[in-house]
Tab-separated table of C-alpha atoms in Angstrom:
chain	number	residue	atom	x	y	z
A	1	MET	CA	-16.837	-26.684	30.758
A	2	SER	CA	-16.452	-27.059	26.982
A	3	LEU	CA	-13.516	-25.598	25.050
A	4	TRP	CA	-15.930	-23.084	23.521
A	5	ASP	CA	-17.118	-21.982	26.951
A	6	ARG	CA	-13.531	-21.636	28.179
A	7	LEU	CA	-12.649	-19.522	25.155
A	8	ARG	CA	-15.713	-17.324	25.503
A	9	GLN	CA	-15.161	-16.863	29.242
A	10	GLY	CA	-11.472	-16.093	28.709
A	11	LEU	CA	-12.259	-13.325	26.229
A	12	ALA	CA	-14.862	-11.644	28.451
A	13	ARG	CA	-12.804	-8.503	29.062
A	14	SER	CA	-12.211	-7.834	25.374
A	15	ARG	CA	-15.834	-8.596	24.585
A	16	SER	CA	-17.150	-6.190	27.226
A	17	GLY	CA	-14.677	-3.505	26.157
A	18	TRP	CA	-13.797	-2.659	22.573
A	19	VAL	CA	-16.117	-5.255	21.015
A	20	THR	CA	-19.123	-3.770	22.803
A	21	GLN	CA	-18.011	-0.314	21.649
A	22	LEU	CA	-17.738	-1.566	18.083
A	23	LYS	CA	-21.177	-3.200	18.232
A	24	LYS	CA	-22.741	0.017	19.500
A	25	ALA	CA	-21.191	1.990	16.656
A	26	VAL	CA	-22.563	-0.451	14.090
A	27	ALA	CA	-26.007	-0.441	15.711
A	28	GLY	CA	-26.030	3.363	15.666
A	29	GLY	CA	-25.194	3.338	11.963
A	30	ARG	CA	-28.404	1.405	11.203
A	31	GLY	CA	-26.850	-0.441	8.291
A	32	ARG	CA	-24.995	2.544	6.840
A	33	ILE	CA	-21.252	2.441	6.240
A	34	ASP	CA	-20.252	6.091	6.063
A	35	GLU	CA	-17.199	8.027	7.201
A	36	GLU	CA	-18.709	8.705	10.615
A	37	LEU	CA	-19.150	4.997	11.254
A	38	LEU	CA	-15.691	4.215	9.918
A	39	LEU	CA	-14.144	6.722	12.302
A	40	GLU	CA	-15.959	5.134	15.233
A	41	LEU	CA	-14.862	1.674	14.123
A	42	GLU	CA	-11.274	2.868	13.807
A	43	GLU	CA	-11.394	4.217	17.343
A	44	SER	CA	-12.652	0.868	18.641
A	45	LEU	CA	-9.971	-1.074	16.782
A	46	LEU	CA	-7.197	1.206	18.011
A	47	GLU	CA	-8.518	0.845	21.539
A	48	ALA	CA	-8.132	-2.909	21.062
A	49	ASP	CA	-4.429	-2.583	20.102
A	50	VAL	CA	-5.091	-3.687	16.531
A	51	GLY	CA	-2.695	-0.898	15.530
A	52	LEU	CA	-3.083	1.779	12.892
A	53	ASP	CA	-2.017	-0.388	9.949
A	54	GLY	CA	-4.220	-3.253	11.088
A	55	ALA	CA	-7.223	-1.009	11.628
A	56	GLU	CA	-6.806	0.633	8.215
A	57	ALA	CA	-6.528	-2.776	6.556
A	58	ILE	CA	-9.785	-3.937	8.153
A	59	LEU	CA	-11.586	-0.705	7.238
A	60	ASP	CA	-10.274	-0.717	3.659
A	61	ALA	CA	-11.498	-4.287	3.285
A	62	LEU	CA	-14.844	-3.239	4.752
A	63	ARG	CA	-15.242	-0.401	2.244
A	64	GLU	CA	-14.435	-2.736	-0.642
A	65	ALA	CA	-16.700	-5.561	0.540
A	66	ALA	CA	-19.559	-3.169	1.345
A	67	ALA	CA	-19.424	-1.724	-2.182
A	68	LYS	CA	-19.917	-5.224	-3.589
A	69	GLU	CA	-22.318	-6.714	-1.061
A	70	ARG	CA	-24.264	-3.599	-0.048
A	71	PRO	CA	-25.278	-4.553	3.504
A	72	SER	CA	-28.478	-2.798	4.522
A	73	THR	CA	-28.891	-3.639	8.216
A	74	ALA	CA	-26.707	-3.340	11.278
A	75	ASP	CA	-26.618	-7.138	11.607
A	76	GLU	CA	-25.358	-7.477	8.050
A	77	VAL	CA	-22.655	-4.869	8.651
A	78	LEU	CA	-21.547	-6.578	11.855
A	79	SER	CA	-21.491	-9.951	10.138
A	80	LEU	CA	-19.328	-8.487	7.381
A	81	ILE	CA	-16.879	-7.001	9.914
A	82	ARG	CA	-16.606	-10.319	11.722
A	83	ARG	CA	-15.915	-12.153	8.501
A	84	LEU	CA	-13.211	-9.711	7.443
A	85	MET	CA	-11.526	-9.865	10.844
A	86	THR	CA	-11.569	-13.656	10.695
A	87	ASP	CA	-10.112	-13.618	7.186
A	88	GLN	CA	-7.194	-11.436	8.272
A	89	LEU	CA	-6.300	-13.751	11.159
A	90	SER	CA	-6.702	-16.794	8.911
A	91	GLU	CA	-4.328	-15.484	6.260
A	92	HIS	CA	-1.237	-16.655	8.150
A	93	ARG	CA	-2.768	-19.604	9.976
A	94	ARG	CA	-0.494	-22.629	10.300
A	95	GLU	CA	-1.011	-25.929	12.061
A	96	LEU	CA	1.614	-27.421	14.360
A	97	HIS	CA	4.541	-28.443	12.167
A	98	GLN	CA	4.875	-32.209	12.054
A	99	PRO	CA	8.538	-33.267	12.130
A	100	PRO	CA	9.913	-35.490	9.361
A	101	GLU	CA	11.030	-37.889	12.094
A	102	PRO	CA	10.772	-37.895	15.893
A	103	PRO	CA	11.474	-36.209	18.093
A	104	GLY	CA	9.875	-32.954	17.144
A	105	VAL	CA	11.404	-30.045	19.034
A	106	ILE	CA	9.548	-26.958	20.249
A	107	LEU	CA	11.703	-24.052	21.410
A	108	LEU	CA	9.886	-21.517	23.591
A	109	LEU	CA	11.228	-17.958	23.733
A	110	GLY	CA	10.083	-14.756	25.395
A	111	VAL	CA	10.629	-12.096	28.015
A	112	ASN	CA	10.377	-12.585	31.768
A	113	GLY	CA	6.848	-13.173	33.001
A	114	SER	CA	5.308	-14.043	29.657
A	115	GLY	CA	4.278	-17.518	30.819
A	116	LYS	CA	6.835	-19.745	29.076
A	117	THR	CA	7.179	-22.335	31.835
A	118	THR	CA	3.469	-22.910	32.318
A	119	THR	CA	3.042	-22.878	28.532
A	120	ALA	CA	5.694	-25.604	28.223
A	121	ALA	CA	3.802	-27.770	30.700
A	122	LYS	CA	0.422	-27.159	29.082
A	123	LEU	CA	1.812	-27.977	25.640
A	124	ALA	CA	3.380	-31.153	27.018
A	125	ALA	CA	0.003	-32.240	28.385
A	126	GLN	CA	-1.744	-31.466	25.102
A	127	LEU	CA	0.836	-33.313	23.006
A	128	GLY	CA	0.383	-36.581	24.832
A	129	GLY	CA	2.035	-36.216	28.220
A	130	ARG	CA	3.722	-39.255	29.755
A	131	GLY	CA	5.669	-41.375	27.278
A	132	LYS	CA	5.199	-38.876	24.473
A	133	VAL	CA	6.902	-35.667	25.604
A	134	ILE	CA	10.023	-34.647	27.492
A	135	LEU	CA	10.686	-31.190	28.904
A	136	GLY	CA	14.019	-29.368	28.936
A	137	ALA	CA	14.691	-26.827	31.722
A	138	CYS	CA	16.949	-24.529	29.702
A	139	ASP	CA	16.393	-21.652	32.105
A	140	THR	CA	19.486	-22.292	34.210
A	141	PHE	CA	19.749	-18.701	35.459
A	142	ARG	CA	17.012	-19.090	38.034
A	143	ALA	CA	16.805	-22.216	40.147
A	144	ALA	CA	13.149	-21.399	40.776
A	145	ALA	CA	12.370	-21.707	37.057
A	146	SER	CA	13.871	-25.185	36.857
A	147	ASP	CA	12.074	-26.181	40.058
A	148	GLN	CA	8.791	-24.857	38.689
A	149	LEU	CA	9.143	-26.884	35.493
A	150	ALA	CA	10.077	-29.979	37.513
A	151	GLU	CA	6.949	-29.519	39.630
A	152	TRP	CA	4.838	-29.214	36.505
A	153	GLY	CA	6.509	-32.327	35.109
A	154	HIS	CA	5.609	-34.241	38.278
A	155	ARG	CA	1.984	-33.060	38.068
A	156	ILE	CA	1.490	-34.148	34.462
A	157	GLY	CA	3.773	-37.203	34.565
A	158	VAL	CA	6.414	-35.897	32.157
A	159	ASP	CA	10.183	-36.254	32.598
A	160	VAL	CA	12.245	-33.073	32.867
A	161	VAL	CA	15.897	-32.772	31.856
A	162	ARG	CA	17.681	-30.264	34.087
A	163	GLN	CA	21.143	-29.326	35.320
A	164	GLU	CA	22.592	-27.286	38.156
A	165	PRO	CA	21.864	-23.529	38.245
A	166	GLY	CA	24.417	-21.650	36.181
A	167	SER	CA	24.919	-24.511	33.724
A	168	ASP	CA	25.100	-23.860	29.999
A	169	PRO	CA	21.460	-23.727	28.783
A	170	ALA	CA	22.556	-24.924	25.342
A	171	ALA	CA	23.949	-28.065	26.974
A	172	VAL	CA	20.542	-28.711	28.579
A	173	ALA	CA	18.897	-28.283	25.177
A	174	PHE	CA	21.341	-30.765	23.639
A	175	ASP	CA	20.806	-33.304	26.427
A	176	THR	CA	17.014	-32.955	26.115
A	177	VAL	CA	17.053	-33.670	22.378
A	178	GLN	CA	19.339	-36.660	22.920
A	179	ALA	CA	17.161	-37.985	25.741
A	180	ALA	CA	14.023	-37.588	23.626
A	181	ARG	CA	15.616	-39.580	20.828
A	182	ALA	CA	16.950	-42.300	23.128
A	183	ARG	CA	13.593	-42.734	24.892
A	184	GLY	CA	11.513	-42.704	21.719
A	185	MET	CA	9.650	-39.521	22.568
A	186	ALA	CA	7.470	-37.779	19.999
A	187	TRP	CA	8.290	-34.275	21.267
A	188	ALA	CA	10.881	-32.346	23.244
A	189	ILE	CA	9.809	-28.958	24.586
A	190	LEU	CA	12.558	-26.535	25.621
A	191	ASP	CA	11.782	-23.819	28.162
A	192	THR	CA	14.358	-21.021	27.883
A	193	ALA	CA	15.164	-18.203	30.283
A	194	GLY	CA	13.140	-15.035	30.050
A	195	ARG	CA	15.149	-12.134	28.710
A	196	LEU	CA	14.625	-8.580	27.613
A	197	GLN	CA	14.665	-8.388	23.841
A	198	THR	CA	17.100	-5.448	24.089
A	199	ARG	CA	19.823	-7.376	25.985
A	200	THR	CA	22.269	-8.343	23.238
A	201	ASN	CA	24.288	-10.860	25.262
A	202	LEU	CA	21.201	-12.785	26.312
A	203	MET	CA	19.795	-12.794	22.799
A	204	LYS	CA	23.087	-14.237	21.555
A	205	GLU	CA	22.624	-17.074	23.999
A	206	LEU	CA	19.333	-17.885	22.286
A	207	GLU	CA	21.201	-18.035	18.998
A	208	LYS	CA	23.559	-20.566	20.572
A	209	ILE	CA	20.683	-22.712	21.837
A	210	HIS	CA	19.159	-22.593	18.368
A	211	ARG	CA	22.445	-23.683	16.756
A	212	VAL	CA	23.004	-26.497	19.258
A	213	VAL	CA	19.487	-27.854	18.748
A	214	GLU	CA	20.010	-27.831	14.990
A	215	ARG	CA	23.284	-29.708	15.398
A	216	ALA	CA	21.731	-32.307	17.712
A	217	LEU	CA	18.568	-32.709	15.657
A	218	GLY	CA	20.001	-32.462	12.161
A	219	ARG	CA	17.506	-29.699	11.363
A	220	PRO	CA	16.284	-26.505	13.041
A	221	ALA	CA	13.829	-26.818	15.912
A	222	ASP	CA	10.491	-27.699	14.328
A	223	GLU	CA	8.666	-24.915	16.147
A	224	ARG	CA	10.298	-21.743	17.459
A	225	LEU	CA	7.514	-20.025	19.331
A	226	LEU	CA	7.479	-16.619	20.979
A	227	VAL	CA	5.388	-16.727	24.140
A	228	LEU	CA	3.774	-13.297	24.320
A	229	ASP	CA	1.807	-11.828	27.211
A	230	ALA	CA	-1.330	-10.286	25.695
A	231	THR	CA	-1.457	-7.634	28.406
A	232	VAL	CA	1.699	-5.889	27.104
A	233	GLY	CA	-0.205	-4.519	24.097
A	234	GLN	CA	1.806	-2.784	21.389
A	235	ASN	CA	5.100	-3.565	23.149
A	236	GLY	CA	4.493	-7.072	21.911
A	237	LEU	CA	5.374	-5.889	18.409
A	238	SER	CA	8.821	-4.815	19.551
A	239	GLN	CA	9.333	-8.130	21.306
A	240	ALA	CA	8.252	-10.110	18.266
A	241	ARG	CA	10.458	-8.141	15.857
A	242	LEU	CA	13.660	-8.536	17.878
A	243	PHE	CA	13.162	-12.175	18.826
A	244	HIS	CA	12.342	-12.913	15.173
A	245	GLU	CA	15.629	-11.307	14.123
A	246	THR	CA	17.556	-13.450	16.608
A	247	VAL	CA	15.836	-16.803	16.059
A	248	PRO	CA	13.534	-17.059	13.024
A	249	LEU	CA	10.159	-17.650	14.632
A	250	THR	CA	7.561	-20.056	13.307
A	251	GLY	CA	4.685	-18.659	15.344
A	252	LEU	CA	3.302	-17.217	18.549
A	253	VAL	CA	1.708	-18.413	21.740
A	254	VAL	CA	-0.344	-15.538	23.157
A	255	THR	CA	-0.980	-15.970	26.873
A	256	LYS	CA	-3.151	-14.165	29.437
A	257	MET	CA	-5.880	-13.286	26.965
A	258	ASP	CA	-8.234	-13.460	29.933
A	259	GLY	CA	-6.301	-10.638	31.605
A	260	THR	CA	-6.663	-8.005	28.916
A	261	ALA	CA	-9.451	-5.990	27.332
A	262	ARG	CA	-7.206	-5.393	24.289
A	263	GLY	CA	-7.081	-8.648	22.392
A	264	GLY	CA	-6.491	-6.891	19.082
A	265	ILE	CA	-2.710	-7.280	19.306
A	266	LEU	CA	-3.166	-10.574	17.432
A	267	TRP	CA	-4.159	-8.661	14.298
A	268	ALA	CA	-1.252	-6.234	14.656
A	269	ILE	CA	1.429	-8.903	14.924
A	270	THR	CA	0.096	-11.328	12.333
A	271	ARG	CA	-0.231	-8.466	9.859
A	272	GLU	CA	3.148	-6.838	10.455
A	273	LEU	CA	5.321	-9.938	10.791
A	274	GLY	CA	3.304	-12.555	8.950
A	275	LEU	CA	3.571	-14.875	11.960
A	276	PRO	CA	0.731	-17.240	12.813
A	277	VAL	CA	-0.758	-17.473	16.278
A	278	LYS	CA	-0.634	-21.178	17.122
A	279	TRP	CA	-2.009	-21.258	20.665
A	280	ILE	CA	-3.751	-18.831	22.974
A	281	GLY	CA	-4.043	-18.932	26.742
A	282	VAL	CA	-7.392	-17.980	28.263
A	283	GLY	CA	-6.876	-19.068	31.874
A	284	GLU	CA	-4.693	-20.926	34.359
A	285	GLY	CA	-5.862	-24.506	33.795
A	286	LEU	CA	-4.178	-27.055	31.537
A	287	GLU	CA	-7.204	-26.944	29.236
A	288	ASP	CA	-7.069	-23.155	28.998
A	289	LEU	CA	-4.240	-23.223	26.469
A	290	GLN	CA	-6.028	-23.809	23.174
A	291	PRO	CA	-4.903	-24.291	19.570
A	292	PHE	CA	-5.724	-21.038	17.844
A	293	ASP	CA	-8.790	-21.143	15.602
A	294	PRO	CA	-9.456	-17.708	14.027
A	295	GLN	CA	-13.138	-18.415	13.434
A	296	ALA	CA	-13.752	-19.628	16.976
A	297	PHE	CA	-11.746	-16.710	18.359
A	298	VAL	CA	-13.787	-14.078	16.538
A	299	ASP	CA	-17.048	-15.894	17.300
A	300	ALA	CA	-16.177	-15.900	21.007
A	301	LEU	CA	-15.277	-12.196	20.927
A	302	PHE	CA	-18.609	-11.261	19.392
A	303	ALA	CA	-20.808	-13.844	21.140
A	304	GLY	CA	-23.844	-12.366	22.869
A	305	ASP	CA	-24.572	-15.342	25.113
A	306	GLY	CA	-23.194	-18.760	25.847
A	307	SER	CA	-24.099	-20.185	22.448
A	308	ARG	CA	-21.853	-20.447	19.430
A	309	GLU	CA	-22.855	-17.663	17.066
A	310	VAL	CA	-22.305	-18.095	13.357
A	311	PRO	CA	-21.819	-14.835	11.419
């Protein structure tokens, strides 16, 4: 299965939900962009968890663009909407930050159950796997988490730095950076313990990990990524805000896109916090974590069949 097919299949729930509703509204408008249509579009966008501010931004841009371009058919209106939605996601797009010197360090943060451990393994596989990447099991609170990462490491042929349960997670982070440097690795990926964003003591521990990595590396971690479960909807905004206050984030990994019909949270978070989405997860396989491409994402949401549609 191609990457495009995986993306399209992974977004099936969103496409059959709010996107279908949006398409029907546009088709019913027969090329007109009036207040009735705008209200229907707003309802669809809110249903998708785009959020009120995000929906208003898209609709304001639609009014402005329509006044200039004067679309006259439903297809032209839909094409315009797709373009504007792509533009908004593209505004904060950033590629993976390339470190000034190896190893590059990726610090993964997030609440329990967001998919950090599997994301760490999938990223390790994508960034070269054996001989290129080392994993750090900084979740020392749960032995099962360290065991899970070790199992992933065995499957993909990547070494995992770990310590006994209850060890200082910052010490594991330090050891992982040092091991990556000593072994000539290109990347070190640190999997941290899941924590509620409202637990002050646990958030302070993230600050410590961040400081220790900076001391070991001589610079902050190159990527500080919040792993966000797409199924949590608007609660993701609260998570992103508080994690961003604790450790300045460089971007997001949005997982479980295949498990939600409300993929619009990407617009809400990128708009409110100015954070780029760097990867999205659309399934369980290693290949189902994909670098985020706004154009491909919107194309897959609006695709009518298995082909790649160009707006």
